[in-house]
Coordinates of C-alpha atoms in Angstrom, one line a residue:
Chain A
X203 CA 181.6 230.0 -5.6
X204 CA 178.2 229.1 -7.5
X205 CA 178.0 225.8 -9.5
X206 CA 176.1 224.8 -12.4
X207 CA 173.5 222.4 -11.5
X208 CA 174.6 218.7 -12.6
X209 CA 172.1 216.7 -15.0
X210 CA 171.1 213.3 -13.6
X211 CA 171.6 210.7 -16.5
X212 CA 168.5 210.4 -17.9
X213 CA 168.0 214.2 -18.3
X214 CA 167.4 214.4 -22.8
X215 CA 165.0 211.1 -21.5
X216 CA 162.8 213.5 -19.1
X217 CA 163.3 216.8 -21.4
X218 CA 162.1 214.6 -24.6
X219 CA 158.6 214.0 -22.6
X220 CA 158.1 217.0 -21.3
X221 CA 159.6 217.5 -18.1
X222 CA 160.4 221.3 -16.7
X223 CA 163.1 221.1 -15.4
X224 CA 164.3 223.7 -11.8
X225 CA 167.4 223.5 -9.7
X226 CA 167.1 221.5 -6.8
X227 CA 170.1 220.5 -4.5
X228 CA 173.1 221.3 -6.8
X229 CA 170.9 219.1 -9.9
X230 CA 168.5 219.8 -13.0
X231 CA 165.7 218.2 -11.8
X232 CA 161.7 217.7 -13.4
X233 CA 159.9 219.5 -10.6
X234 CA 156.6 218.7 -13.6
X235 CA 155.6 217.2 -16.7
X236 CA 153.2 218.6 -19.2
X237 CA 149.7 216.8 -17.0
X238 CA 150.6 219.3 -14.0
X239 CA 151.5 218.8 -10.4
X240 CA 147.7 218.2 -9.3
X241 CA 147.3 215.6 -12.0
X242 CA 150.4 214.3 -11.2
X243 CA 149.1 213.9 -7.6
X244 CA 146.2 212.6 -7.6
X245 CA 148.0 209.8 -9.9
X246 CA 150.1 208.0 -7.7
X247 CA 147.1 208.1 -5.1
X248 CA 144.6 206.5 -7.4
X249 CA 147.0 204.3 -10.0
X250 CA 151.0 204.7 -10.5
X251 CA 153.3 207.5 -11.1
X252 CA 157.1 207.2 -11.4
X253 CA 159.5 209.9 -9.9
X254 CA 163.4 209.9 -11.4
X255 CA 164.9 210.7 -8.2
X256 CA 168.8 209.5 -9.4
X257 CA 170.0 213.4 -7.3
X258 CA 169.9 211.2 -4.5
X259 CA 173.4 209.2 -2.9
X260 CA 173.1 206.0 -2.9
X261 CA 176.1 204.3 -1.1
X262 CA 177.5 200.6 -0.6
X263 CA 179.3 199.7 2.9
X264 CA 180.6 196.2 4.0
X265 CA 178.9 195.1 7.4
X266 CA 182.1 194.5 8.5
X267 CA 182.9 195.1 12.7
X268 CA 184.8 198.1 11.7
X269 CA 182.3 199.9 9.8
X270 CA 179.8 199.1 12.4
X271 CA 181.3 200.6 15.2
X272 CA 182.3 203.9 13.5
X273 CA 178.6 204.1 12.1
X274 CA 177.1 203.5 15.2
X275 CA 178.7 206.7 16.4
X276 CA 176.7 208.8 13.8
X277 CA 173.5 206.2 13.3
X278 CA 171.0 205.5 16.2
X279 CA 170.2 202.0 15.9
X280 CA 171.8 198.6 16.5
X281 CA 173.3 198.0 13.4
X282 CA 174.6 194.3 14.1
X283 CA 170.9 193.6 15.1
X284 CA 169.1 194.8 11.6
X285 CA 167.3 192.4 10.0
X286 CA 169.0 190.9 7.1
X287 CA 166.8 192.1 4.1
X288 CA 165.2 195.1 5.5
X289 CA 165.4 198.8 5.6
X290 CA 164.8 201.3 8.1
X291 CA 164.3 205.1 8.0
X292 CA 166.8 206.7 10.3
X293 CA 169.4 209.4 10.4
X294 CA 173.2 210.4 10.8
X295 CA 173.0 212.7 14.2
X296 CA 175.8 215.5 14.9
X297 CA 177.1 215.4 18.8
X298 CA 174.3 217.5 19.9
X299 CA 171.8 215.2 18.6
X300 CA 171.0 217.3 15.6
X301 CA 169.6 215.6 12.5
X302 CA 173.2 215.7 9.3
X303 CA 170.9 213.9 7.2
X304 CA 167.6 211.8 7.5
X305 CA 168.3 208.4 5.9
X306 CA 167.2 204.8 4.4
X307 CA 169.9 201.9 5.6
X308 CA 169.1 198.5 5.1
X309 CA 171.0 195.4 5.8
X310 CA 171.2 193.8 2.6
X311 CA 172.7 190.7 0.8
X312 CA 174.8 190.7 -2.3
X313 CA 176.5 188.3 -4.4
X314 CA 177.1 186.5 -1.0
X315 CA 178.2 189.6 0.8
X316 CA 176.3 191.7 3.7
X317 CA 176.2 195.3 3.4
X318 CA 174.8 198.5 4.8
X319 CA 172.6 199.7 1.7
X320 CA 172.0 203.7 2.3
X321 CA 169.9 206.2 0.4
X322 CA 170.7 209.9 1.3
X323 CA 169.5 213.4 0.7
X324 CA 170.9 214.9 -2.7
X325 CA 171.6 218.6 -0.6
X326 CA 173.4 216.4 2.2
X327 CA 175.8 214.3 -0.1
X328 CA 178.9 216.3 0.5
X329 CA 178.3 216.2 4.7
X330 CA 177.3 212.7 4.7
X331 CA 179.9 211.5 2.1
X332 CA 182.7 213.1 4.3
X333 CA 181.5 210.9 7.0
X334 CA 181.4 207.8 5.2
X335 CA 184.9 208.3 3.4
X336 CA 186.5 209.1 6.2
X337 CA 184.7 206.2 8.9
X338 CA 184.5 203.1 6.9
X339 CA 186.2 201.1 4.5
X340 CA 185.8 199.4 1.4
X341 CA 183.0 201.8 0.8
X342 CA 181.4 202.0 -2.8
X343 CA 179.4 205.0 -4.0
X344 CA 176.7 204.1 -6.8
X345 CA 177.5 207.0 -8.8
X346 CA 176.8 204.9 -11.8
X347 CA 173.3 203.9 -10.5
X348 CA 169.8 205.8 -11.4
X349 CA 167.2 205.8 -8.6
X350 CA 163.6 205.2 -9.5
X351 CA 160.0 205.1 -7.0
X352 CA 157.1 203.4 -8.7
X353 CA 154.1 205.1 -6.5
X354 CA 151.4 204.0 -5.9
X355 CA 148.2 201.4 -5.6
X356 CA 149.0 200.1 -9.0
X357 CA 153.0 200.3 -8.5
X358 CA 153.1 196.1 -7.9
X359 CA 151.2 195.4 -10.6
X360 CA 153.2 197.6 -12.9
X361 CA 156.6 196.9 -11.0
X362 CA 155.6 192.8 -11.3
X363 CA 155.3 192.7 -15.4
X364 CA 158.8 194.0 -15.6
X365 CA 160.6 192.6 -12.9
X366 CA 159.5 189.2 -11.1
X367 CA 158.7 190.5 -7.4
X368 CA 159.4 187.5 -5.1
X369 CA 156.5 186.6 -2.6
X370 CA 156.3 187.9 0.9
X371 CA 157.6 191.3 -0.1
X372 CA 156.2 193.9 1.9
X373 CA 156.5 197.6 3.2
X374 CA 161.0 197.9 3.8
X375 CA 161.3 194.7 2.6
X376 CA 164.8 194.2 0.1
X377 CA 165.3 192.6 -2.6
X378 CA 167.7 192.0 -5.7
X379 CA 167.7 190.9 -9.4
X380 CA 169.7 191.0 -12.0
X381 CA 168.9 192.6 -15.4
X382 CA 171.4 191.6 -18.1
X383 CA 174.1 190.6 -15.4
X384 CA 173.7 194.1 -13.7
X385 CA 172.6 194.4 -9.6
X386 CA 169.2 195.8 -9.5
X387 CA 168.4 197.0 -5.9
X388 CA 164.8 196.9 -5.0
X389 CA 163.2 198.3 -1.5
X390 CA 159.1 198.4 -1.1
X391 CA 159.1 202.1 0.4
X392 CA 159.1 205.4 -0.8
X393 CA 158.1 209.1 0.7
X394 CA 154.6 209.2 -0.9
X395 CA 152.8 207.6 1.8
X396 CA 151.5 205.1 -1.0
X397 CA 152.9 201.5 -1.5
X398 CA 155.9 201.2 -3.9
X399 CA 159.0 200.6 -4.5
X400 CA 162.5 202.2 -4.8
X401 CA 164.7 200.6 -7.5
X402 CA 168.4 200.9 -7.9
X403 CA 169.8 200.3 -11.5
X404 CA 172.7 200.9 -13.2
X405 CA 172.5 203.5 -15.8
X406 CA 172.8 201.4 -18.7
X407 CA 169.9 199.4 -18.2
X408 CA 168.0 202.4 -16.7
X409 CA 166.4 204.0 -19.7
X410 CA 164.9 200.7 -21.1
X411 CA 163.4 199.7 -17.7
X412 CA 161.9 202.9 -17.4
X413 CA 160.4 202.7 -20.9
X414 CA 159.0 199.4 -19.8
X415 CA 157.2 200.7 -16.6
X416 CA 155.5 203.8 -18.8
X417 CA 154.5 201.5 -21.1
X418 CA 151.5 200.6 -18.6
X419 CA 148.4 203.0 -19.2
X420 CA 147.9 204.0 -15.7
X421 CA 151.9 205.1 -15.0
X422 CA 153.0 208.6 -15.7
X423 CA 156.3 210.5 -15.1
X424 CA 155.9 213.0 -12.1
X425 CA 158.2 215.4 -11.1
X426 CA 159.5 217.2 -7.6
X427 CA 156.3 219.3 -7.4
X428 CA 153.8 216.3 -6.7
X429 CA 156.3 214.1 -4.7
X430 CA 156.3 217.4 -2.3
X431 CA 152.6 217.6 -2.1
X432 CA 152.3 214.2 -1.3
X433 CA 154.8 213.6 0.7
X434 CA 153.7 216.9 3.1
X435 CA 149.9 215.1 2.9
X436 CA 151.8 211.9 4.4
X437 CA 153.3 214.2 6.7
X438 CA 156.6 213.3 6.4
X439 CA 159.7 215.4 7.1
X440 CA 162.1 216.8 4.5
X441 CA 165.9 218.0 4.9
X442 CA 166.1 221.3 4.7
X443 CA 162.5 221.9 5.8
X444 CA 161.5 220.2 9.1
X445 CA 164.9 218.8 9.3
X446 CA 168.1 220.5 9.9
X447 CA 171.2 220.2 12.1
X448 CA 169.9 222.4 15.1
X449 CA 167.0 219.7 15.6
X450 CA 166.8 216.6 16.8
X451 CA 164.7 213.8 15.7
X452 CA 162.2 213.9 19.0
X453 CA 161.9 217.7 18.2
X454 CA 160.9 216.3 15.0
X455 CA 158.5 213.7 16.4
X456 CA 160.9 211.1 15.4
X457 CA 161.5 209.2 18.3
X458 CA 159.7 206.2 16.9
X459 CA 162.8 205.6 14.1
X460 CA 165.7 205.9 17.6
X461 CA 166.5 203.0 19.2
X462 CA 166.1 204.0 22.7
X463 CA 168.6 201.6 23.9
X464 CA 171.1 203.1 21.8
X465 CA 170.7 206.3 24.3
X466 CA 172.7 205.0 27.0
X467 CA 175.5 204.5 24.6
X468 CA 178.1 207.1 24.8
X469 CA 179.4 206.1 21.1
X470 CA 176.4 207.5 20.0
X471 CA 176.5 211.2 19.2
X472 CA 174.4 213.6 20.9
X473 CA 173.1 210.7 23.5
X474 CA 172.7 212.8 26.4
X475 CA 170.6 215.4 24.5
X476 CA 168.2 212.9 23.0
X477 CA 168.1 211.2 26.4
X478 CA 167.4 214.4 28.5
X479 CA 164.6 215.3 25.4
X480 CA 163.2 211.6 26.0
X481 CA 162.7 213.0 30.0
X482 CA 161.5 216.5 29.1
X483 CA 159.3 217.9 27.0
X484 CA 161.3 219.4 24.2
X485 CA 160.5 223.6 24.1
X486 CA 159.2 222.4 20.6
X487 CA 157.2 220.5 18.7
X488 CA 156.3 219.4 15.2
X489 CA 152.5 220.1 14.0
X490 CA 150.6 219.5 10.9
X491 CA 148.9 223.0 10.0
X492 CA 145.1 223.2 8.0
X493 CA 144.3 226.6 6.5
X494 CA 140.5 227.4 6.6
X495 CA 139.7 229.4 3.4
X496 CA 141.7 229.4 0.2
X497 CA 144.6 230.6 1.0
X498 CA 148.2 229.2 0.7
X499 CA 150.5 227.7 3.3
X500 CA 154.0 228.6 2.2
X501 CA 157.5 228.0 3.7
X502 CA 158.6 230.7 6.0
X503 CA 155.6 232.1 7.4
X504 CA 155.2 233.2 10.8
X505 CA 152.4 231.5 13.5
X506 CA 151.2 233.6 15.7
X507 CA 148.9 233.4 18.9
X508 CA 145.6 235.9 19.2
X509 CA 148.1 238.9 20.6
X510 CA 150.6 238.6 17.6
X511 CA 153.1 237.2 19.4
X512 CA 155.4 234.8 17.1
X513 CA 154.9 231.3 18.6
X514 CA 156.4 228.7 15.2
X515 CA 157.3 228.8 11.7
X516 CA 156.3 227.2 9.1
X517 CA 158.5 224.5 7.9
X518 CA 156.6 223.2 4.7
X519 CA 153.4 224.6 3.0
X520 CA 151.5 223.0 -0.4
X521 CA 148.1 223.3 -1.8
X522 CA 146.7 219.2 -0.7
X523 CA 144.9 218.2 -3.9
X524 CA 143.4 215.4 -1.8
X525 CA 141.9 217.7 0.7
X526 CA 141.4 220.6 -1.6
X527 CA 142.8 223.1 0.6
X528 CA 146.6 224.3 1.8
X529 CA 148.5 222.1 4.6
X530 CA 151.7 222.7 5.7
X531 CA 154.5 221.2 8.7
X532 CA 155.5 223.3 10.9
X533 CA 156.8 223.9 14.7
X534 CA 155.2 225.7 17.2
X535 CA 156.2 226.5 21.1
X536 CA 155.1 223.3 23.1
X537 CA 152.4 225.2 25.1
X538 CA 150.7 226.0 22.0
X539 CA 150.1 222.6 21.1
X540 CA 147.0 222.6 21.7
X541 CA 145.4 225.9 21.4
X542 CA 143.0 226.4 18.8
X543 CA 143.8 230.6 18.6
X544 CA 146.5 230.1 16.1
X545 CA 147.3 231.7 13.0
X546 CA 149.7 232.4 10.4
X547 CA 150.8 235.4 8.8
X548 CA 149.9 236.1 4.9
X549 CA 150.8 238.7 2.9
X550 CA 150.5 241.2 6.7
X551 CA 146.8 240.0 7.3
X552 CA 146.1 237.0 9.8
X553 CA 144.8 233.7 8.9
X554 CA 143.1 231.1 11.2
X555 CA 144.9 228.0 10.9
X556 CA 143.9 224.5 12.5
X557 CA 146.4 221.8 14.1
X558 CA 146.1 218.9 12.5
X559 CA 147.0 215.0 13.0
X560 CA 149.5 213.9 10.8
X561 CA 149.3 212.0 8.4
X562 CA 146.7 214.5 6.5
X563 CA 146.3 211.3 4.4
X564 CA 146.4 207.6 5.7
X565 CA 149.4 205.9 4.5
X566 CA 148.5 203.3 2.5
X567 CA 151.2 201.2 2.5
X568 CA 151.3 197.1 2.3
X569 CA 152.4 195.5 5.0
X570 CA 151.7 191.8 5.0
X571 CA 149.6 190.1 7.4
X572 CA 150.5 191.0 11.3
X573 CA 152.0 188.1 12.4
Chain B
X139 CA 143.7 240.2 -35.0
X140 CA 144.5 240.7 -31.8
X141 CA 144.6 244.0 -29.8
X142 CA 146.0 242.9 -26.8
X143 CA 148.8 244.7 -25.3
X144 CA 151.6 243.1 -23.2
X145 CA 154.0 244.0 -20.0
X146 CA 156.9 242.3 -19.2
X147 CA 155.4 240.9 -15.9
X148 CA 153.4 239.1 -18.3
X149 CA 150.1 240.7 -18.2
X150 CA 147.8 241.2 -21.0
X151 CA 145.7 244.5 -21.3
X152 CA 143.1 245.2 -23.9
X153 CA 141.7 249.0 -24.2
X154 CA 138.0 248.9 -25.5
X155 CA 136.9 252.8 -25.6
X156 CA 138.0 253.7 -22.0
X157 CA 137.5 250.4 -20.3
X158 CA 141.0 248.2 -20.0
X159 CA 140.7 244.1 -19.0
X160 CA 143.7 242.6 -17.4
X161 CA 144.7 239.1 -17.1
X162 CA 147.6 237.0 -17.6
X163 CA 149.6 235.8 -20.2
X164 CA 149.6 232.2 -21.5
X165 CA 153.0 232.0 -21.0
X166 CA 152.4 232.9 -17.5
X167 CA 149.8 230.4 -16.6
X168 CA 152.1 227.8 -18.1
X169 CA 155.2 229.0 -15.7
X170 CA 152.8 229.0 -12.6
X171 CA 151.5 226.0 -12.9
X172 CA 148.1 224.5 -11.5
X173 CA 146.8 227.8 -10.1
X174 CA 144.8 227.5 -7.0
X175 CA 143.5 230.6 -5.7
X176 CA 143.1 234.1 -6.7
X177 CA 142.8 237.3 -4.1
X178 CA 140.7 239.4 -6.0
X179 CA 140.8 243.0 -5.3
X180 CA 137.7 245.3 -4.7
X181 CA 135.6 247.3 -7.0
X182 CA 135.8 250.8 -6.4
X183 CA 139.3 251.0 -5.7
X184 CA 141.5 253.6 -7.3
X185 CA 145.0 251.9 -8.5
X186 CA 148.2 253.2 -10.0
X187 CA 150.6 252.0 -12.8
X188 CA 152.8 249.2 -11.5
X189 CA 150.9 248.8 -8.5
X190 CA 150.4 245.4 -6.9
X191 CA 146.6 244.6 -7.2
X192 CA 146.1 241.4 -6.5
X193 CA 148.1 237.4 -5.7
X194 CA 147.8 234.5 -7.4
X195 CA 148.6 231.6 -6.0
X196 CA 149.5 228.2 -8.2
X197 CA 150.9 224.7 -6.7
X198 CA 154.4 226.5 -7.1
X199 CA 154.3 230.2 -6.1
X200 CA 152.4 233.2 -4.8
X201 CA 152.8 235.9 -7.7
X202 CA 151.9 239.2 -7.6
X203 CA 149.6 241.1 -10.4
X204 CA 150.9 244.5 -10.7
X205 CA 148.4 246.9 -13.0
X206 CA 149.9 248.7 -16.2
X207 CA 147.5 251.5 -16.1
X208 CA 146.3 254.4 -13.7
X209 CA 142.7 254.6 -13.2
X210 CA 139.8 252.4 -11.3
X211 CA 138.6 249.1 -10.6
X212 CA 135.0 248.8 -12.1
X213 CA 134.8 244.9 -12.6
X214 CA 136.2 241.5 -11.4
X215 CA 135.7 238.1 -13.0
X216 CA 133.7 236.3 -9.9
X217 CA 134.0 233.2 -11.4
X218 CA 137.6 233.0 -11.0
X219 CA 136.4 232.5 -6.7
X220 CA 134.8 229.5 -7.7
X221 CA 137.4 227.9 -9.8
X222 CA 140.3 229.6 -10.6
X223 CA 141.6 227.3 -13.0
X224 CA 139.9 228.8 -15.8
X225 CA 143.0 230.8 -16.0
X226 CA 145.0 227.4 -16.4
X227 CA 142.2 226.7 -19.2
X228 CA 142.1 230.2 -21.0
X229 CA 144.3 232.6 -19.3
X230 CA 143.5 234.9 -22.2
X231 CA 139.4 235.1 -22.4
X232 CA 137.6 233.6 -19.9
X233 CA 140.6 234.0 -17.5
X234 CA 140.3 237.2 -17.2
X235 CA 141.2 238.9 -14.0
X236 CA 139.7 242.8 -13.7
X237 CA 138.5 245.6 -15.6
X238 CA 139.9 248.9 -15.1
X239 CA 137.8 252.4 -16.1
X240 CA 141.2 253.6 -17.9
X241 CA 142.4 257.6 -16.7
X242 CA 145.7 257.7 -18.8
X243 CA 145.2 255.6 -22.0
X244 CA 149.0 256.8 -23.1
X245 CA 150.1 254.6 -20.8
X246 CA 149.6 251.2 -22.7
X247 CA 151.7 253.3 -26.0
X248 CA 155.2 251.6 -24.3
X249 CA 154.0 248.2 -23.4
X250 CA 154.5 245.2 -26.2
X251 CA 152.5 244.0 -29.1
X252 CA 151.2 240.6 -29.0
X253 CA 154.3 240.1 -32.0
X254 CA 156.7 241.9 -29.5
X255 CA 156.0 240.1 -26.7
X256 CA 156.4 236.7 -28.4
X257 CA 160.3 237.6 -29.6
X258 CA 160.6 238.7 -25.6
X259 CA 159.4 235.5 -24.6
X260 CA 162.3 234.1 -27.2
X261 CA 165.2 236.2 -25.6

């Protein structure tokens, strides 16, 4: 059975400025306002741009013991020990080790409770909802909440004249404040690789806000089409794309966001697989992909080695306005790593295509001084 | 006035004497998107009706150009290698994408007015 996409709240808000509007995850979403996709780029990595991104599940849970231990079966990190305040990219694994959904959690305070603050992937929410309705208690979804990420170098400054950011807030730090008596969740991250923030509000107090952070000459709307772009020049994974069930996150070159202790813990799904991956090379591996002329990277395409033989897949492709030329993700056979005979398969003639290092774009994200 | 003749892949043609230039449609730029790179196809060749001449690919999509007329590549618009965001610009003149010596003129009597095409765009 098909559904109709679902409009995210502020939809006549987007649609009144210009947004076009595609299906994406079960939701009408702005994939680009009138400026274009490359403008919208090259905005949040020079000034500020603001992505409406309220598709995604947002999702309350009481640190309680209970809700700990039955998390930690699907979560691979010590949730007692999480910083109070802080968030942390992570996942929910299946018992092979496969990736359900790639996730934010943080460990946050509220009105003088503690709670397990997750962001998940709009085309996961009915997998990872199941888990979480049927695992822990006292759960609260924010269905009444917009999500908003102010990108970019100018996002503090813009974010700062409408909210009051405290001091000492840096990259996955956490922080609330109220506007008109209503919760307003605050995390300094976002999947740009540029600093910013990602702001919980509650719908009736969304629409104003949002008018307030336009208001600043160097912030414009973008839509799904840049935050792809960017987030591929980052080199950061996306559901669906480099992430699915049938990998793990060391396939993924992930292993950074596991906490390895958590491996030896046979609550933890899948941790004989991710602990015989840590051992052995996995068969394959994640790669950053540069094309050489002008062609374009897309999803799906086949990499080959110099006798045709398929050797990866390409996971992600975009046109990199920042490097003015096509990247993509993909995964190739381990032994191919290295080689630099690959090539991908366009339209039935073959391309040269260079590994790359990922990020394609340093990160610039604020961090504080390294204490 | 304008001559120009439309296909439902959104295409213009204009016929002057037996010379036809194809590009695309405003419309179509605006659909697409930020376009990025053109394939253009060589001169010389001999193409059909409906045949895919050439890809365009925008931030969004690859797209095939199909021609709506028989007959031969003479021309291509070299400046569209260079930057082929003039399309984006002025999909309609300096956008153009090839020029075609035309065999079957006929052809272009069943494909839309510039008036047509704008009520298909509507439907």
């Amino acid at each position: 059975m098909t559904k109709l996409p679902l409009d995210i709240p502020l939809n006549d808000f987007h649609l009144a400025r210009g947004a076009k509007m595609i299906s994406f995850a079960g939701y009408n979403m702005p994939i680009n306002y009138s400026s274009g996709i490359i403008n919208e780029h090259n905005k949040v990595r020079t000034h500020c741009g603001i992505f409406d991104v309220s598709h995604m599940g947002q999702i309350l849970i009481p640190s309680s013991n209970y809700n700990i231990c039955n998390l930690e079966k699907y979560i691979p990190l010590n949730l007692k020990k999480l910083k109070s305040n802080k968030s942390n990219y992570s996942f929910l694994l299946n018992e092979k080790g496969g990736i359900i959904d790639d996730i934010i959690i943080s460990n946050i305070n509220l009105n003088n409770k503690t709670f397990f603050y997750i962001v998940y992937n709009a085309s996961r929410k009915n997998h990872d909802e199941n888990i979480f309705i049927k695992h822990t208690k006292n759960y609260k979804i924010l269905k009444k909440n917009c999500l908003f990420a102010i990108q970019g170098p100018e996002a503090y400054r813009v974010l700062n004249k409408v909210i009051k950011i405290p001091n000492n807030i840096h990259f996955l730090d956490f922080f609330s404040t109220n506007i008109k008596l209503k919760n307003v969740l605050i995390t300094r991250t976002g999947y740009t690789g540029e600093d910013g923030f990602e702001i919980s509000i509650p719908i009736e107090r969304a629409e104003n806000f949002l008018k307030k952070l336009l208001e600043d000459n160097n912030s414009i709307l973008c839509g799904l089409g840049s935050r792809d772009s960017l987030r591929v020049e980052a080199g950061l994974s996306l559901y669906g794309h480099e992430l699915n069930e049938d990998i793990t996150p060391i396939e993924a070159g992930l292993l950074w966001a596991l906490d390895k202790e958590r491996l030896n813990d046979n609550n933890l799904n899948g941790n004989k697989e991710l602990f015989d991956q840590l051992c052995n090379q996995p068969a394959k591996k994640k790669i950053g992909i540069k094309m050489e002329n002008r062609t374009m990277i897309r999803e799906g395409m086949t990499i080959v080695n110099k006798n045709n033989d398929k050797i990866g897949i390409v996971t992600s492709g975009c046109f990199s306005p920042t490097l003015n030329k096509s990247i993509g993700l993909g995964y190739i056979s381990s032994d191919y790593s290295l080689s630099n005979e690959i090539f991908c398969k366009i339209r039935d003639k073959l391309e040269v295509i260079k590994i790359s290092n990922l990020p394609f774009v340093k990160k610039n994200y604020n961090k504080g001084a390294i204490k | 006035m304008n001559d120009k003749k439309y296909t439902k892949d959104h295409e213009w043609i204009l016929l002057e004497e037996s010379v036809a230039t194809i590009g695309i449609s405003n419309h179509a730029q605006e659909s697409l998107g930020d376009i990025v790179f053109i394939e253009l196809p060589k001169i010389g060749k001999t193409i059909k009706a409906k045949q895919e001449i050439c890809v365009i690919e925008s931030v969004k999509a690859a797209s095939d150009i199909y021609s709506p007329i028989d007959g031969e590549i003479i021309e291509i618009n070299k400046e569209l290698e260079k930057d082929a965001t003039i399309i984006n610009q002025d999909a309609e003149n300096k956008g153009w994408i090839f020029k075609i010596k035309v065999t079957e003129p006929n052809q272009l009597d069943d494909l839309m007015s510039a008036e047509d095409y704008s009520k298909f765009l509507e439907q």
